[in-house]
Coordinates of C-alpha atoms and ligand atoms in Angstrom, one line a residue:
M2 CA -20.5 7.6 -2.7
Q3 CA -19.7 9.4 0.6
D4 CA -18.5 6.5 2.7
L5 CA -17.7 2.8 2.2
L6 CA -19.4 1.0 5.0
S7 CA -20.4 -2.1 3.2
I8 CA -20.2 -3.4 -0.4
S9 CA -24.0 -2.8 -0.7
D10 CA -23.2 1.0 -0.6
L11 CA -22.0 0.5 -4.2
T12 CA -23.7 -0.2 -7.5
K13 CA -22.4 -2.4 -10.2
A14 CA -21.2 0.7 -12.1
G15 CA -19.6 2.0 -8.9
I16 CA -17.7 -1.2 -8.4
Q17 CA -16.5 -1.1 -12.0
K18 CA -15.4 2.5 -11.6
I19 CA -13.3 1.6 -8.5
L20 CA -11.8 -1.5 -10.2
N21 CA -10.9 0.4 -13.4
L22 CA -9.2 3.1 -11.4
A23 CA -7.4 0.4 -9.3
D24 CA -6.1 -1.2 -12.5
Q25 CA -4.8 2.2 -13.7
L26 CA -3.2 3.0 -10.4
K27 CA -1.6 -0.5 -10.3
F28 CA -0.2 0.0 -13.8
D29 CA 1.1 3.5 -13.1
Q30 CA 2.6 2.5 -9.7
K31 CA 4.6 -0.3 -11.5
N32 CA 5.6 2.1 -14.2
G33 CA 6.8 4.9 -11.9
I34 CA 4.0 7.3 -12.7
P35 CA 3.0 9.0 -9.5
H36 CA -0.4 10.4 -8.6
R37 CA -0.2 12.7 -5.6
V38 CA -3.9 13.6 -5.6
L39 CA -4.1 13.4 -1.7
E40 CA -1.2 15.8 -1.1
G41 CA -1.6 17.3 2.4
K42 CA -4.4 15.0 3.3
V43 CA -4.6 12.8 6.4
L44 CA -6.3 9.4 6.9
A45 CA -7.0 8.5 10.6
M46 CA -7.0 4.7 11.0
L47 CA -8.8 3.4 14.0
F48 CA -8.1 -0.3 15.0
R49 CA -9.9 -2.3 17.6
K50 CA -8.6 -5.5 16.1
S51 CA -5.2 -6.7 14.7
S52 CA -4.1 -6.2 11.1
T53 CA -1.2 -6.7 8.8
R54 CA -2.6 -6.1 5.3
T55 CA -5.2 -3.5 6.0
R56 CA -2.9 -1.3 8.1
V57 CA 0.1 -1.6 5.8
S58 CA -1.8 -1.2 2.5
F59 CA -3.7 1.9 3.7
E60 CA -0.6 3.5 5.1
T61 CA 1.4 2.8 2.0
G62 CA -1.4 3.8 -0.3
M63 CA -1.8 7.2 1.5
Y64 CA 1.9 7.8 1.3
Q65 CA 2.0 7.0 -2.4
L66 CA -0.9 9.4 -3.1
G67 CA 1.0 12.2 -1.3
G68 CA -0.9 12.1 2.0
H69 CA -0.3 10.7 5.5
A70 CA -2.0 7.9 7.4
M71 CA -2.2 7.9 11.2
F72 CA -2.4 4.5 13.0
L73 CA -4.7 4.8 16.1
S74 CA -5.0 1.7 18.2
A75 CA -8.3 2.0 20.1
A76 CA -6.4 0.8 23.2
D77 CA -4.1 3.9 23.0
I78 CA -6.7 6.6 22.4
Q79 CA -9.6 7.8 24.6
M80 CA -12.1 5.6 22.6
G81 CA -10.5 2.6 24.4
R82 CA -11.4 4.3 27.7
G83 CA -15.0 4.9 26.7
E84 CA -15.0 8.2 24.8
P85 CA -18.2 7.9 22.7
V86 CA -17.8 7.1 19.0
R87 CA -19.9 10.1 18.1
D88 CA -17.4 12.4 19.9
T89 CA -14.4 10.6 18.3
A90 CA -16.0 11.1 14.9
R91 CA -16.5 14.9 15.5
V92 CA -13.0 15.4 16.8
L93 CA -11.3 13.4 14.0
S94 CA -13.4 15.4 11.5
R95 CA -11.6 18.6 12.7
Y96 CA -8.1 17.2 12.0
A97 CA -8.3 14.5 9.3
D98 CA -9.7 14.1 5.8
G99 CA -10.9 10.5 6.1
I100 CA -11.3 7.8 8.7
M101 CA -10.7 4.1 8.2
I102 CA -12.0 1.9 11.0
R103 CA -11.6 -1.8 11.9
T104 CA -13.9 -2.9 14.7
F105 CA -16.5 -5.4 15.9
A106 CA -20.0 -4.1 15.5
Q107 CA -21.1 -2.7 12.2
S108 CA -23.3 -0.3 14.1
E109 CA -20.2 1.4 15.4
V110 CA -19.1 2.2 11.9
T111 CA -22.5 3.4 11.0
E112 CA -22.5 5.7 14.0
L113 CA -19.0 7.0 13.2
A114 CA -20.2 7.8 9.6
E115 CA -23.3 9.5 10.9
Y116 CA -21.3 11.9 13.1
A117 CA -18.2 12.4 10.9
D118 CA -18.1 15.2 8.3
I119 CA -15.4 13.3 6.4
P120 CA -15.6 10.0 4.5
V121 CA -15.5 6.8 6.6
I122 CA -14.1 3.5 5.2
N123 CA -14.9 0.1 6.8
G124 CA -11.7 -1.8 7.2
L125 CA -13.5 -4.9 8.6
T126 CA -16.3 -5.5 11.1
D127 CA -17.9 -8.8 12.2
Y128 CA -20.4 -8.1 9.4
A129 CA -18.5 -6.9 6.4
H130 CA -15.1 -6.5 4.8
P131 CA -15.8 -4.4 1.7
C132 CA -12.1 -3.4 1.0
Q133 CA -11.1 -7.0 0.9
V134 CA -13.9 -7.9 -1.6
L135 CA -13.0 -5.0 -3.9
S136 CA -9.5 -6.5 -4.1
D137 CA -10.9 -10.0 -4.6
L138 CA -13.1 -8.9 -7.5
M139 CA -10.1 -7.0 -9.0
T140 CA -8.0 -10.2 -8.7
V141 CA -10.6 -12.4 -10.3
R142 CA -11.2 -9.9 -13.1
E143 CA -7.4 -9.7 -13.8
R144 CA -7.2 -13.5 -14.2
M145 CA -10.6 -14.2 -15.8
T146 CA -11.0 -10.9 -17.8
A147 CA -14.7 -10.5 -16.8
L148 CA -16.8 -11.2 -13.7
E149 CA -20.2 -11.6 -15.2
G150 CA -21.4 -15.2 -15.3
L151 CA -18.5 -16.7 -13.2
T152 CA -19.3 -19.0 -10.3
L153 CA -17.6 -18.2 -7.0
C154 CA -17.9 -20.7 -4.1
F155 CA -17.1 -19.9 -0.5
I156 CA -16.4 -22.8 1.8
G157 CA -16.4 -22.3 5.6
D158 CA -17.9 -19.8 8.0
G159 CA -20.8 -17.5 7.1
N160 CA -18.7 -14.6 8.3
N161 CA -17.8 -11.0 7.3
M162 CA -16.1 -12.4 4.2
A163 CA -19.0 -14.6 3.2
N164 CA -21.4 -11.7 3.6
S165 CA -19.3 -9.3 1.5
L166 CA -18.6 -11.8 -1.2
I167 CA -22.3 -12.6 -1.6
A168 CA -23.2 -8.9 -1.9
G169 CA -20.2 -8.0 -4.1
G170 CA -20.4 -11.1 -6.3
A171 CA -24.2 -10.7 -6.8
L172 CA -23.8 -7.0 -7.8
C173 CA -21.2 -8.0 -10.4
G174 CA -23.4 -10.7 -12.0
M175 CA -21.6 -13.6 -10.5
K176 CA -23.2 -16.8 -9.2
V177 CA -22.2 -17.3 -5.5
R178 CA -22.4 -20.6 -3.7
V179 CA -21.8 -20.7 0.0
A180 CA -21.3 -23.9 1.9
T181 CA -21.3 -23.7 5.7
P182 CA -22.0 -26.1 8.5
E183 CA -25.5 -25.9 10.0
G184 CA -25.7 -22.9 12.4
Y185 CA -22.9 -21.0 10.7
E186 CA -24.9 -19.5 7.8
P187 CA -24.2 -15.9 6.5
D188 CA -26.4 -12.9 7.4
A189 CA -30.0 -13.6 6.5
G190 CA -30.5 -10.0 5.1
V191 CA -27.5 -10.3 2.9
C192 CA -28.7 -13.7 1.6
A193 CA -32.2 -12.3 0.9
R194 CA -30.9 -9.3 -1.0
A195 CA -28.7 -11.6 -3.2
G196 CA -31.8 -13.5 -4.4
A197 CA -31.3 -16.0 -7.1
A198 CA -27.6 -15.2 -7.5
L199 CA -26.9 -17.1 -4.2
T200 CA -27.0 -20.8 -3.5
L201 CA -26.7 -21.8 0.2
T202 CA -25.8 -25.3 1.0
H203 CA -24.3 -27.4 3.8
D204 CA -22.4 -29.6 1.3
P205 CA -19.0 -28.2 0.2
R206 CA -18.9 -30.6 -2.8
E207 CA -22.2 -29.2 -4.1
A208 CA -20.7 -25.6 -3.8
A209 CA -17.4 -26.5 -5.4
R210 CA -18.7 -28.4 -8.4
G211 CA -17.6 -26.5 -11.6
A212 CA -16.7 -23.3 -9.6
D213 CA -14.4 -20.8 -11.2
V214 CA -13.2 -19.4 -7.9
V215 CA -12.9 -21.3 -4.7
Y216 CA -12.7 -19.0 -1.6
T217 CA -12.1 -19.8 2.0
D218 CA -11.3 -18.0 5.3
V219 CA -10.5 -18.9 8.9
W220 CA -13.0 -20.9 10.9
A221 CA -12.7 -18.6 13.9
S222 CA -12.6 -14.9 13.1
M223 CA -11.0 -12.2 15.3
G224 CA -13.1 -12.0 18.5
Q225 CA -14.1 -15.7 18.3
E226 CA -10.9 -17.2 19.6
D227 CA -12.6 -18.8 22.6
E228 CA -14.9 -20.8 20.2
T229 CA -11.9 -22.2 18.3
A230 CA -12.1 -25.8 19.6
E231 CA -15.9 -26.2 19.0
R232 CA -15.5 -24.6 15.5
V233 CA -12.7 -26.9 14.5
K234 CA -15.1 -29.8 15.3
A235 CA -18.1 -28.2 13.5
F236 CA -16.0 -27.4 10.3
Q237 CA -14.7 -30.9 9.7
G238 CA -15.3 -31.6 6.0
F239 CA -15.2 -27.9 5.1
Q240 CA -11.5 -27.9 4.2
V241 CA -10.4 -26.7 0.7
N242 CA -8.1 -29.6 -0.3
A243 CA -7.0 -31.5 -3.4
E244 CA -10.1 -33.7 -3.3
L245 CA -12.5 -30.8 -3.2
M246 CA -10.5 -29.0 -5.9
R247 CA -11.0 -31.9 -8.3
L248 CA -14.7 -30.9 -8.4
A249 CA -14.0 -27.3 -9.3
S250 CA -13.3 -26.0 -12.8
P251 CA -9.9 -27.1 -14.0
R252 CA -8.9 -23.5 -14.4
A253 CA -10.3 -22.5 -11.0
M254 CA -8.6 -19.9 -8.9
V255 CA -8.2 -20.3 -5.1
L256 CA -8.4 -17.2 -3.0
H257 CA -8.0 -16.5 0.7
C258 CA -8.2 -13.1 2.4
L259 CA -5.4 -14.2 4.8
P260 CA -4.2 -14.9 7.4
A261 CA -4.5 -18.6 6.5
H262 CA -4.5 -21.5 8.9
R263 CA -2.9 -24.3 7.0
E264 CA -4.4 -27.8 7.4
E265 CA -7.6 -26.2 8.9
E266 CA -9.6 -24.4 6.3
I267 CA -7.1 -25.1 3.5
T268 CA -4.3 -27.6 3.0
A269 CA -0.7 -26.3 2.6
E270 CA -0.7 -28.2 -0.7
V271 CA -3.6 -26.3 -2.2
F272 CA -2.5 -23.0 -0.6
E273 CA 1.0 -23.2 -2.2
A274 CA -0.3 -24.4 -5.6
H275 CA -2.4 -21.1 -5.7
A276 CA 0.0 -18.8 -3.8
A277 CA 0.6 -16.6 -6.9
D278 CA -3.1 -15.7 -7.0
I279 CA -3.5 -15.4 -3.2
F280 CA -0.6 -13.0 -2.9
E281 CA -1.7 -11.0 -5.9
Q282 CA -5.0 -10.7 -4.1
A283 CA -3.2 -9.4 -1.0
E284 CA -1.2 -6.9 -3.2
N285 CA -4.5 -5.7 -4.8
R286 CA -5.6 -4.4 -1.4
L287 CA -3.2 -1.5 -2.0
H288 CA -4.4 -0.6 -5.4
A289 CA -8.2 -1.1 -4.7
Q290 CA -8.0 1.0 -1.6
K291 CA -6.0 3.7 -3.3
A292 CA -8.8 3.9 -5.8
V293 CA -11.4 4.2 -3.0
M294 CA -9.4 6.9 -1.3
C295 CA -9.0 8.9 -4.5
L296 CA -12.7 8.8 -5.1
L297 CA -13.8 9.5 -1.6
M298 CA -11.1 11.9 -0.4
G299 CA -9.6 13.3 -3.6
G300 CA -12.7 14.6 -5.3
E301 CA -11.1 13.7 -8.6
T302 CA -9.6 10.7 -10.4
P303 CA -5.9 10.8 -11.3
P304 CA -5.4 12.0 -14.9
R305 CA -4.5 9.4 -17.5
Ligands
LIG595 N1 -7.2 -9.7 4.9 C1 -7.0 -8.8 5.9 O1 -7.8 -7.9 6.1 O2 -5.8 -8.9 6.5 P1 -5.4 -8.1 7.9 O3 -6.2 -8.7 9.0 O4 -3.9 -8.5 8.0 O5 -5.6 -6.7 7.7
LIG596 N1 -13.0 -13.4 8.9 C1 -11.6 -13.0 9.3 C2 -11.1 -12.1 8.2 C3 -9.7 -11.6 8.5 C4 -9.2 -10.7 7.4 C5 -11.8 -12.2 10.6 O1 -12.7 -11.4 10.8 O2 -10.9 -12.4 11.5

């Protein structure tokens, strides 16, 4: 693996390697065992969209690994004034050891990776959110021990999260069910690649029945703010609430990538009942991304 542009860049074994290392790094972090394998290295973080978790977890992760992370808002650098991505890639490659980018078009991330000589990590596009899914898989594995054979349902918009959960879940041997309103289905190519692992429906009840993991995300993603009113209408009936949860497995986890809009895609009641898992999921961004950075930028895994 040279870059992490989407979860489909990984194999099942590759995901397991990242999750195993993430588990180790989490344990060691909590037990005061440092791993400064990125000493002297710099991660350039390019943001065209807002972020709390991605920014803070990457920055903290780099610090804990002995390196430095640089926050670059696209609005403040020349990229925001139209400097081509391919030039930005070649310039950053002369200073930094890795690039994390959060942007709109996946093609921008692909172009950045094509022109950069250093690893590129996708920190969210309209199409994919691979770092989030690695942390989601880590969180499910922690609670359920194994991923193989579990059923994950995603209720809501066929967005970046839906695409990445389908790809990641299918790679790990999970059954993925996605319920969206008509016209809001996930990416057709992602669905085709998932094959029999995926069930697409417009009925949230069908998706939730017996599910081990119930996942939801906002109805209007970053960049879709002007569609909020029409989406709130279209997504009526796609809320994760107590009634829907009664259909899921009694031991079901509820996950949300955050930020959450209470009483829209999830009720406050269900959110708070599952807050322990949801915030563990947020914490795991740190550990999973440290594992990714060790593997991409460190050239070695921390010693055990
Ligand atoms: N889940 C996630 O990526 O959060 P941020 O937008 O806060 O980074
Ligand atoms: N689908 C959401 C995820 C935020 C982490 C968005 O793209 O805004």
